[in-house]
Tab-separated table of C-alpha atoms in Angstrom:
chain	number	residue	atom	x	y	z
A	185	UNK	CA	-1.981	12.812	-15.049
A	186	UNK	CA	0.839	12.980	-12.505
A	187	UNK	CA	1.154	9.787	-10.458
A	188	UNK	CA	2.774	9.639	-7.024
A	189	UNK	CA	4.051	6.176	-6.075
A	190	UNK	CA	5.172	5.021	-2.626
A	191	UNK	CA	6.791	1.654	-1.883
A	192	UNK	CA	7.913	0.629	1.610
A	193	UNK	CA	11.035	-1.307	0.547
A	194	UNK	CA	13.674	-1.289	-2.186
A	195	UNK	CA	12.679	-4.762	-3.359
A	196	UNK	CA	9.166	-3.461	-3.988
A	197	UNK	CA	10.465	-0.416	-5.881
A	198	UNK	CA	12.980	-2.171	-8.096
A	199	UNK	CA	10.802	-2.937	-11.150
A	200	UNK	CA	9.108	0.460	-10.970
A	201	UNK	CA	12.428	2.315	-10.912
A	202	UNK	CA	13.615	0.250	-13.880
A	203	UNK	CA	10.552	1.439	-15.833
A	204	UNK	CA	11.143	5.124	-14.994
A	205	UNK	CA	12.768	7.287	-17.700
A	206	UNK	CA	14.393	10.743	-17.612
A	207	UNK	CA	15.001	10.538	-13.872
A	208	UNK	CA	15.855	13.456	-11.595
A	209	UNK	CA	16.066	12.980	-7.837
A	210	UNK	CA	15.693	14.955	-4.614
A	211	UNK	CA	16.413	13.811	-1.069
A	212	UNK	CA	14.026	15.035	1.616
A	213	UNK	CA	13.970	13.766	5.178
A	214	UNK	CA	16.337	10.956	4.275
A	215	UNK	CA	14.079	9.721	1.470
A	216	UNK	CA	14.803	9.812	-2.248
A	217	UNK	CA	12.079	11.197	-4.508
A	218	UNK	CA	12.666	10.261	-8.151
A	219	UNK	CA	10.820	12.181	-10.865
A	220	UNK	CA	10.515	10.961	-14.421
A	221	UNK	CA	8.176	9.417	-16.952
A	222	UNK	CA	6.701	5.940	-17.128
A	223	UNK	CA	5.023	4.955	-20.411
A	224	UNK	CA	4.834	8.685	-21.151
A	225	UNK	CA	3.136	9.601	-17.853
A	226	UNK	CA	4.664	11.908	-15.217
A	227	UNK	CA	5.649	9.925	-12.124
A	228	UNK	CA	7.183	10.658	-8.724
A	229	UNK	CA	8.503	7.516	-7.025
A	230	UNK	CA	9.737	7.178	-3.444
A	231	UNK	CA	10.687	4.399	-1.048
A	232	UNK	CA	9.148	5.371	2.289
A	233	UNK	CA	10.707	2.820	4.589
A	234	UNK	CA	8.771	0.416	6.783
A	235	UNK	CA	5.910	1.310	9.105
A	236	UNK	CA	3.144	3.836	9.556
A	237	UNK	CA	5.292	6.838	10.519
A	238	UNK	CA	7.618	6.446	7.536
A	239	UNK	CA	4.682	5.996	5.173
A	240	UNK	CA	2.885	9.052	6.540
A	241	UNK	CA	6.003	11.222	6.215
A	242	UNK	CA	6.623	10.123	2.633
A	243	UNK	CA	2.995	10.717	1.671
A	244	UNK	CA	2.908	14.175	3.229
A	245	UNK	CA	6.097	15.285	1.482
A	246	UNK	CA	4.958	13.764	-1.807
A	247	UNK	CA	1.612	15.545	-1.734
A	248	UNK	CA	2.894	18.896	-0.496
A	249	UNK	CA	6.025	19.152	-2.628
A	250	UNK	CA	5.068	17.390	-5.866
A	251	UNK	CA	1.249	17.629	-5.909
A	252	UNK	CA	0.404	14.425	-7.817
A	253	UNK	CA	-3.099	13.852	-9.124
A	254	UNK	CA	-3.279	10.396	-7.527
A	255	UNK	CA	-1.287	8.477	-4.920
A	256	UNK	CA	-0.491	4.777	-5.291
A	257	UNK	CA	1.032	2.672	-2.511
A	258	UNK	CA	2.343	-0.672	-3.708
A	259	UNK	CA	4.135	-3.500	-1.925
A	260	UNK	CA	3.778	-6.842	-0.166
A	261	UNK	CA	1.374	-8.118	2.494
A	262	UNK	CA	0.494	-11.093	4.630
A	263	UNK	CA	-2.581	-13.022	3.610
A	264	UNK	CA	-5.521	-13.197	6.021
A	265	UNK	CA	-8.426	-14.430	3.889
A	266	UNK	CA	-8.808	-18.099	3.135
A	267	UNK	CA	-7.973	-18.972	-0.442
A	268	UNK	CA	-5.196	-16.400	-0.817
A	269	UNK	CA	-1.837	-17.770	-1.954
A	270	UNK	CA	1.710	-16.499	-2.240
A	271	UNK	CA	1.884	-14.119	-5.200
A	272	UNK	CA	-1.834	-13.330	-5.304
A	273	UNK	CA	-2.531	-9.666	-6.042
A	274	UNK	CA	-4.888	-7.564	-3.923
A	275	UNK	CA	-6.409	-4.155	-4.707
A	276	UNK	CA	-7.529	-2.460	-1.483
A	277	UNK	CA	-11.065	-1.118	-1.787
A	278	UNK	CA	-10.743	0.210	1.765
A	279	UNK	CA	-8.173	0.287	4.549
A	280	UNK	CA	-8.131	0.409	8.353
A	281	UNK	CA	-5.686	0.267	11.255
A	282	UNK	CA	-5.752	-3.043	13.108
A	283	UNK	CA	-3.577	-1.785	15.986
A	284	UNK	CA	-5.439	1.377	17.059
A	285	UNK	CA	-7.458	0.967	20.267
A	286	UNK	CA	-9.660	3.777	21.556
A	287	UNK	CA	-10.494	1.965	24.788
A	288	UNK	CA	-13.100	4.482	25.972
A	289	UNK	CA	-15.583	3.030	23.496
A	290	UNK	CA	-16.566	-0.581	22.974
A	291	UNK	CA	-16.001	-1.853	19.464
A	292	UNK	CA	-13.719	1.013	18.555
A	293	UNK	CA	-10.688	-0.952	17.313
A	294	UNK	CA	-9.243	0.894	14.333
A	295	UNK	CA	-10.722	4.312	15.091
A	296	UNK	CA	-8.378	7.300	15.218
A	297	UNK	CA	-10.450	9.987	16.994
A	298	UNK	CA	-11.813	12.440	14.461
A	299	UNK	CA	-11.081	10.135	11.519
A	300	UNK	CA	-13.132	7.453	9.767
A	301	UNK	CA	-12.684	3.797	10.643
A	302	UNK	CA	-12.277	2.894	6.968
A	303	UNK	CA	-10.434	4.867	4.303
A	304	UNK	CA	-12.102	4.222	0.963
A	305	UNK	CA	-9.915	3.950	-2.120
A	306	UNK	CA	-11.069	6.003	-5.076
A	307	UNK	CA	-13.841	3.934	-6.694
A	308	UNK	CA	-12.851	4.828	-10.260
A	309	UNK	CA	-9.232	3.887	-9.593
A	310	UNK	CA	-10.323	0.549	-8.143
A	311	UNK	CA	-12.438	-0.128	-11.237
A	312	UNK	CA	-9.650	0.934	-13.600
A	313	UNK	CA	-7.072	-1.227	-11.811
A	314	UNK	CA	-9.462	-4.187	-11.869
A	315	UNK	CA	-9.946	-3.715	-15.608
A	316	UNK	CA	-6.173	-3.616	-16.144
A	317	UNK	CA	-5.599	-6.577	-13.794
A	318	UNK	CA	-8.625	-8.900	-13.933
A	319	UNK	CA	-6.837	-11.616	-11.939
A	320	UNK	CA	-6.449	-9.350	-8.879
A	321	UNK	CA	-8.727	-9.656	-5.852
A	322	UNK	CA	-10.310	-6.686	-4.088
A	323	UNK	CA	-11.289	-6.046	-0.479
A	324	UNK	CA	-10.224	-4.719	2.915
A	325	UNK	CA	-6.526	-4.357	3.784
A	326	UNK	CA	-5.493	-3.567	7.374
A	327	UNK	CA	-2.293	-1.922	8.587
A	328	UNK	CA	-0.257	-1.830	11.787
A	329	UNK	CA	3.267	-1.311	13.065
A	330	UNK	CA	4.075	-4.988	13.685
A	331	UNK	CA	5.064	-7.758	11.314
A	332	UNK	CA	2.142	-10.136	11.789
A	333	UNK	CA	2.750	-13.808	12.503
A	334	UNK	CA	1.381	-16.584	14.671
A	335	UNK	CA	-1.274	-15.686	17.238
A	336	UNK	CA	-1.393	-12.053	16.128
A	337	UNK	CA	-3.347	-13.117	13.058
A	338	UNK	CA	-6.197	-14.532	15.146
A	339	UNK	CA	-6.843	-11.232	16.934
A	340	UNK	CA	-6.795	-9.234	13.701
A	341	UNK	CA	-9.259	-11.577	12.002
A	342	UNK	CA	-11.500	-11.423	15.084
A	343	UNK	CA	-11.644	-7.628	14.876
A	344	UNK	CA	-11.758	-7.471	11.063
A	345	UNK	CA	-13.280	-10.742	9.817
A	346	UNK	CA	-13.523	-9.494	6.225
A	347	UNK	CA	-9.875	-8.368	6.007
A	348	UNK	CA	-8.016	-9.912	3.090
A	349	UNK	CA	-4.455	-8.889	3.888
A	350	UNK	CA	-2.298	-7.187	6.513
A	351	UNK	CA	0.723	-4.918	6.094
A	352	UNK	CA	2.433	-1.931	7.734
A	353	UNK	CA	1.851	1.207	5.629
A	354	UNK	CA	-1.311	1.337	3.514
A	355	UNK	CA	-3.749	2.887	5.985
A	356	UNK	CA	-1.246	5.647	6.799
A	357	UNK	CA	-0.865	6.504	3.124
A	358	UNK	CA	-4.647	6.458	2.831
A	359	UNK	CA	-5.145	8.727	5.852
A	360	UNK	CA	-2.740	11.397	4.618
A	361	UNK	CA	-4.147	11.289	1.083
A	362	UNK	CA	-7.642	11.547	2.586
A	363	UNK	CA	-6.572	14.626	4.568
A	364	UNK	CA	-5.150	16.233	1.412
A	365	UNK	CA	-8.242	15.329	-0.599
A	366	UNK	CA	-6.223	13.406	-3.199
A	367	UNK	CA	-7.489	10.127	-4.732
A	368	UNK	CA	-5.477	7.103	-3.614
A	369	UNK	CA	-5.234	3.377	-4.082
A	370	UNK	CA	-3.219	0.671	-2.291
A	371	UNK	CA	-1.920	-2.409	-4.101
A	372	UNK	CA	-0.461	-5.503	-2.499
A	373	UNK	CA	0.845	-8.933	-3.444
A	374	UNK	CA	0.891	-11.736	-0.894
A	375	UNK	CA	4.341	-12.676	0.428
A	376	UNK	CA	3.290	-14.849	3.385
A	377	UNK	CA	0.281	-16.128	5.304
A	378	UNK	CA	0.818	-14.109	8.513
A	379	UNK	CA	1.265	-17.393	10.404
A	380	UNK	CA	4.060	-19.171	12.270
A	381	UNK	CA	6.057	-19.466	9.059
A	382	UNK	CA	5.532	-15.856	7.987
A	383	UNK	CA	9.121	-14.676	8.480
A	384	UNK	CA	10.643	-17.466	6.413
A	385	UNK	CA	8.016	-17.068	3.681
A	386	UNK	CA	8.437	-13.280	3.611
A	387	UNK	CA	12.203	-13.554	3.238
A	388	UNK	CA	11.813	-16.081	0.431
A	389	UNK	CA	9.010	-14.458	-1.537
A	390	UNK	CA	9.441	-10.698	-0.924
A	391	UNK	CA	11.024	-10.047	-4.305
A	392	UNK	CA	8.336	-12.043	-6.133
A	393	UNK	CA	5.597	-10.217	-4.223
A	394	UNK	CA	7.195	-6.865	-5.031
A	395	UNK	CA	7.228	-7.720	-8.724
A	396	UNK	CA	3.619	-8.924	-8.678
A	397	UNK	CA	2.459	-5.763	-6.913
A	398	UNK	CA	4.461	-3.537	-9.267
A	399	UNK	CA	2.864	-5.340	-12.206
A	400	UNK	CA	-0.573	-4.158	-11.056
A	401	UNK	CA	0.601	-0.576	-11.364
A	402	UNK	CA	2.626	-0.987	-14.552
A	403	UNK	CA	-0.353	-2.579	-16.308
A	404	UNK	CA	-2.536	0.349	-15.235
A	405	UNK	CA	-0.096	3.061	-16.346
A	406	UNK	CA	0.632	1.347	-19.650
A	407	UNK	CA	-3.087	1.291	-20.406
A	408	UNK	CA	-3.702	4.986	-19.648
Protein backbone atom coordinates (compact mmCIF):
# COMPACT_ATOMS: atom_id res chain seq x y z
CA UNK A 1 0.00 0.00 0.00
CA UNK A 2 1.25 3.47 -0.94
CA UNK A 3 0.06 6.15 1.48
CA UNK A 4 -0.20 9.83 0.57
CA UNK A 5 -0.08 12.17 3.58
CA UNK A 6 -0.93 15.88 3.63
CA UNK A 7 -0.40 18.19 6.61
CA UNK A 8 -1.25 21.90 6.52
CA UNK A 9 1.66 23.11 8.68
CA UNK A 10 5.25 22.17 9.50
CA UNK A 11 4.42 21.62 13.16
CA UNK A 12 1.88 19.00 12.12
CA UNK A 13 4.37 17.29 9.80
CA UNK A 14 7.34 17.19 12.14
CA UNK A 15 6.79 13.78 13.80
CA UNK A 16 5.76 12.18 10.52
CA UNK A 17 8.89 13.41 8.73
CA UNK A 18 11.02 12.10 11.60
CA UNK A 19 9.48 8.64 11.07
CA UNK A 20 10.16 8.66 7.30
CA UNK A 21 13.18 6.67 6.06
CA UNK A 22 15.08 6.64 2.75
CA UNK A 23 13.78 10.08 1.80
CA UNK A 24 13.88 11.62 -1.67
CA UNK A 25 12.20 14.95 -2.37
CA UNK A 26 10.64 16.89 -5.23
CA UNK A 27 9.39 20.48 -5.22
CA UNK A 28 6.23 21.17 -7.21
CA UNK A 29 4.29 24.41 -7.08
CA UNK A 30 6.34 25.60 -4.13
CA UNK A 31 5.54 22.48 -2.10
CA UNK A 32 7.95 19.75 -1.05
CA UNK A 33 6.88 16.16 -1.68
CA UNK A 34 8.99 13.70 0.32
CA UNK A 35 8.98 10.03 -0.68
CA UNK A 36 10.23 7.27 1.57
CA UNK A 37 9.18 4.42 3.81
CA UNK A 38 7.46 4.45 7.18
CA UNK A 39 7.42 1.17 9.12
CA UNK A 40 8.18 -0.52 5.79
CA UNK A 41 5.28 1.10 3.91
CA UNK A 42 5.69 3.43 0.91
CA UNK A 43 4.76 7.00 1.85
CA UNK A 44 4.58 10.38 0.12
CA UNK A 45 4.43 13.27 2.59
CA UNK A 46 3.74 16.92 1.82
CA UNK A 47 2.99 20.11 3.74
CA UNK A 48 0.21 21.83 1.79
CA UNK A 49 0.08 25.18 3.52
CA UNK A 50 -3.01 26.65 5.14
CA UNK A 51 -6.46 26.90 3.58
CA UNK A 52 -8.69 25.21 1.04
CA UNK A 53 -6.83 26.29 -2.11
CA UNK A 54 -3.45 25.10 -0.83
CA UNK A 55 -4.93 21.80 0.32
CA UNK A 56 -6.67 21.22 -3.01
CA UNK A 57 -3.49 21.94 -4.97
CA UNK A 58 -1.41 19.59 -2.84
CA UNK A 59 -4.00 16.82 -3.11
CA UNK A 60 -4.29 17.15 -6.88
CA UNK A 61 -0.53 17.02 -7.40
CA UNK A 62 -0.17 14.14 -4.95
CA UNK A 63 -2.83 12.05 -6.67
CA UNK A 64 -1.80 12.83 -10.23
CA UNK A 65 1.96 12.57 -9.83
CA UNK A 66 2.41 9.89 -7.16
CA UNK A 67 -0.84 7.88 -7.38
CA UNK A 68 -1.14 6.73 -3.74
CA UNK A 69 -3.64 4.05 -2.80
CA UNK A 70 -5.08 6.19 0.01
CA UNK A 71 -4.90 9.84 1.04
CA UNK A 72 -4.60 10.91 4.67
CA UNK A 73 -4.93 14.52 5.83
CA UNK A 74 -3.73 15.07 9.38
CA UNK A 75 -3.46 18.19 11.53
CA UNK A 76 -5.12 20.34 14.18
CA UNK A 77 -8.67 21.67 14.58
CA UNK A 78 -10.90 23.77 16.76
CA UNK A 79 -13.37 21.90 18.91
CA UNK A 80 -17.09 22.46 18.34
CA UNK A 81 -18.78 19.57 20.17
CA UNK A 82 -19.31 19.72 23.89
CA UNK A 83 -17.01 17.43 25.82
CA UNK A 84 -14.04 17.83 23.48
CA UNK A 85 -10.80 18.94 25.13
CA UNK A 86 -7.40 20.15 24.01
CA UNK A 87 -5.47 17.17 22.64
CA UNK A 88 -8.52 15.01 21.92
CA UNK A 89 -8.21 13.08 18.66
CA UNK A 90 -10.94 13.09 16.01
CA UNK A 91 -11.36 10.78 13.01
CA UNK A 92 -13.61 12.43 10.41
CA UNK A 93 -16.32 10.05 9.22
CA UNK A 94 -17.53 12.79 6.88
CA UNK A 95 -16.63 16.35 5.95
CA UNK A 96 -18.39 19.48 4.68
CA UNK A 97 -17.68 23.13 3.93
CA UNK A 98 -19.13 25.50 6.51
CA UNK A 99 -18.43 28.63 4.44
CA UNK A 100 -20.07 27.74 1.10
CA UNK A 101 -23.41 29.48 0.51
CA UNK A 102 -25.50 28.70 -2.56
CA UNK A 103 -28.05 31.42 -1.82
CA UNK A 104 -30.48 30.43 -4.57
CA UNK A 105 -31.67 27.52 -2.44
CA UNK A 106 -32.82 27.56 1.16
CA UNK A 107 -30.85 25.28 3.44
CA UNK A 108 -28.00 24.92 0.99
CA UNK A 109 -25.09 25.94 3.24
CA UNK A 110 -22.13 23.72 2.39
CA UNK A 111 -23.25 22.70 -1.10
CA UNK A 112 -20.83 23.19 -3.98
CA UNK A 113 -23.06 22.90 -7.08
CA UNK A 114 -22.66 19.48 -8.64
CA UNK A 115 -20.97 18.04 -5.55
CA UNK A 116 -22.32 16.27 -2.46
CA UNK A 117 -22.91 18.18 0.75
CA UNK A 118 -20.94 15.60 2.73
CA UNK A 119 -17.77 13.81 1.67
CA UNK A 120 -17.71 10.39 3.30
CA UNK A 121 -14.39 9.02 4.50
CA UNK A 122 -13.67 5.46 3.45
CA UNK A 123 -15.61 3.28 5.91
CA UNK A 124 -12.91 0.61 6.15
CA UNK A 125 -10.24 3.22 6.84
CA UNK A 126 -12.39 4.75 9.58
CA UNK A 127 -12.84 1.32 11.17
CA UNK A 128 -9.14 0.49 10.87
CA UNK A 129 -8.09 3.82 12.38
CA UNK A 130 -10.59 3.36 15.22
CA UNK A 131 -9.15 -0.09 15.91
CA UNK A 132 -5.61 1.34 15.98
CA UNK A 133 -6.69 4.34 18.08
CA UNK A 134 -9.60 3.32 20.34
CA UNK A 135 -9.41 6.58 22.32
CA UNK A 136 -10.19 8.70 19.23
CA UNK A 137 -13.66 10.13 18.59
CA UNK A 138 -15.42 10.01 15.23
CA UNK A 139 -17.89 12.32 13.52
CA UNK A 140 -18.39 15.30 11.22
CA UNK A 141 -15.55 17.77 10.61
CA UNK A 142 -16.25 21.04 8.76
CA UNK A 143 -13.81 23.21 6.82
CA UNK A 144 -13.56 26.84 5.76
CA UNK A 145 -11.04 29.53 4.87
CA UNK A 146 -11.20 31.41 8.18
CA UNK A 147 -9.63 30.69 11.55
CA UNK A 148 -12.75 30.24 13.67
CA UNK A 149 -13.13 32.10 16.95
CA UNK A 150 -15.77 33.94 18.93
CA UNK A 151 -19.16 34.49 17.29
CA UNK A 152 -18.17 32.55 14.17
CA UNK A 153 -18.56 29.32 16.12
CA UNK A 154 -22.24 29.99 16.83
CA UNK A 155 -23.15 30.27 13.14
CA UNK A 156 -21.26 27.10 12.23
CA UNK A 157 -22.94 25.08 14.98
CA UNK A 158 -26.32 26.46 13.89
CA UNK A 159 -25.77 25.21 10.34
CA UNK A 160 -24.02 21.97 11.36
CA UNK A 161 -25.25 21.05 14.85
CA UNK A 162 -23.55 17.63 14.76
CA UNK A 163 -20.12 18.99 13.75
CA UNK A 164 -17.35 17.92 16.11
CA UNK A 165 -14.49 20.10 14.89
CA UNK A 166 -13.62 22.89 12.47
CA UNK A 167 -10.46 23.46 10.43
CA UNK A 168 -9.31 24.88 7.09
CA UNK A 169 -8.33 22.02 4.74
CA UNK A 170 -10.04 18.66 5.27
CA UNK A 171 -13.09 19.07 3.04
CA UNK A 172 -10.89 20.26 0.16
CA UNK A 173 -8.68 17.20 0.46
CA UNK A 174 -11.81 15.07 0.60
CA UNK A 175 -13.34 16.71 -2.48
CA UNK A 176 -10.26 16.20 -4.65
CA UNK A 177 -9.81 12.61 -3.47
CA UNK A 178 -13.51 12.03 -4.17
CA UNK A 179 -13.06 13.38 -7.71
CA UNK A 180 -10.08 11.07 -8.28
CA UNK A 181 -11.93 8.10 -6.80
CA UNK A 182 -9.24 7.48 -4.18
CA UNK A 183 -10.10 6.45 -0.59
CA UNK A 184 -9.36 9.18 1.95
CA UNK A 185 -9.49 9.90 5.64
CA UNK A 186 -9.02 13.10 7.67
CA UNK A 187 -7.50 13.07 11.16
CA UNK A 188 -7.47 15.94 13.61
CA UNK A 189 -6.42 16.72 17.17
CA UNK A 190 -8.02 19.59 19.06
CA UNK A 191 -5.81 22.65 19.55
CA UNK A 192 -8.46 25.14 20.72
CA UNK A 193 -12.18 25.55 21.35
CA UNK A 194 -12.94 27.93 18.45
CA UNK A 195 -13.96 30.58 21.00
CA UNK A 196 -12.70 33.99 22.12
CA UNK A 197 -9.48 32.42 23.38
CA UNK A 198 -8.87 30.32 20.27
CA UNK A 199 -5.82 32.21 19.00
CA UNK A 200 -3.95 32.01 22.28
CA UNK A 201 -4.85 28.34 22.74
CA UNK A 202 -3.88 27.49 19.15
CA UNK A 203 -0.48 29.14 19.53
CA UNK A 204 0.13 27.30 22.79
CA UNK A 205 -1.10 23.85 21.84
CA UNK A 206 -0.45 23.57 18.08
CA UNK A 207 2.63 21.41 18.49
CA UNK A 208 0.88 19.08 20.95
CA UNK A 209 -2.13 18.80 18.63
CA UNK A 210 0.15 18.05 15.68
CA UNK A 211 1.81 15.25 17.62
CA UNK A 212 -1.51 13.80 18.76
CA UNK A 213 -2.88 13.84 15.21
CA UNK A 214 0.32 12.31 13.80
CA UNK A 215 0.06 9.57 16.42
CA UNK A 216 -3.28 8.48 14.94
CA UNK A 217 -1.57 7.87 11.62
CA UNK A 218 1.64 6.36 12.99
CA UNK A 219 -0.34 3.84 15.04
CA UNK A 220 -2.29 2.86 11.93
CA UNK A 221 0.76 2.45 9.68
CA UNK A 222 2.71 0.55 12.32
CA UNK A 223 -0.16 -1.92 12.61
CA UNK A 224 -0.49 -2.59 8.86
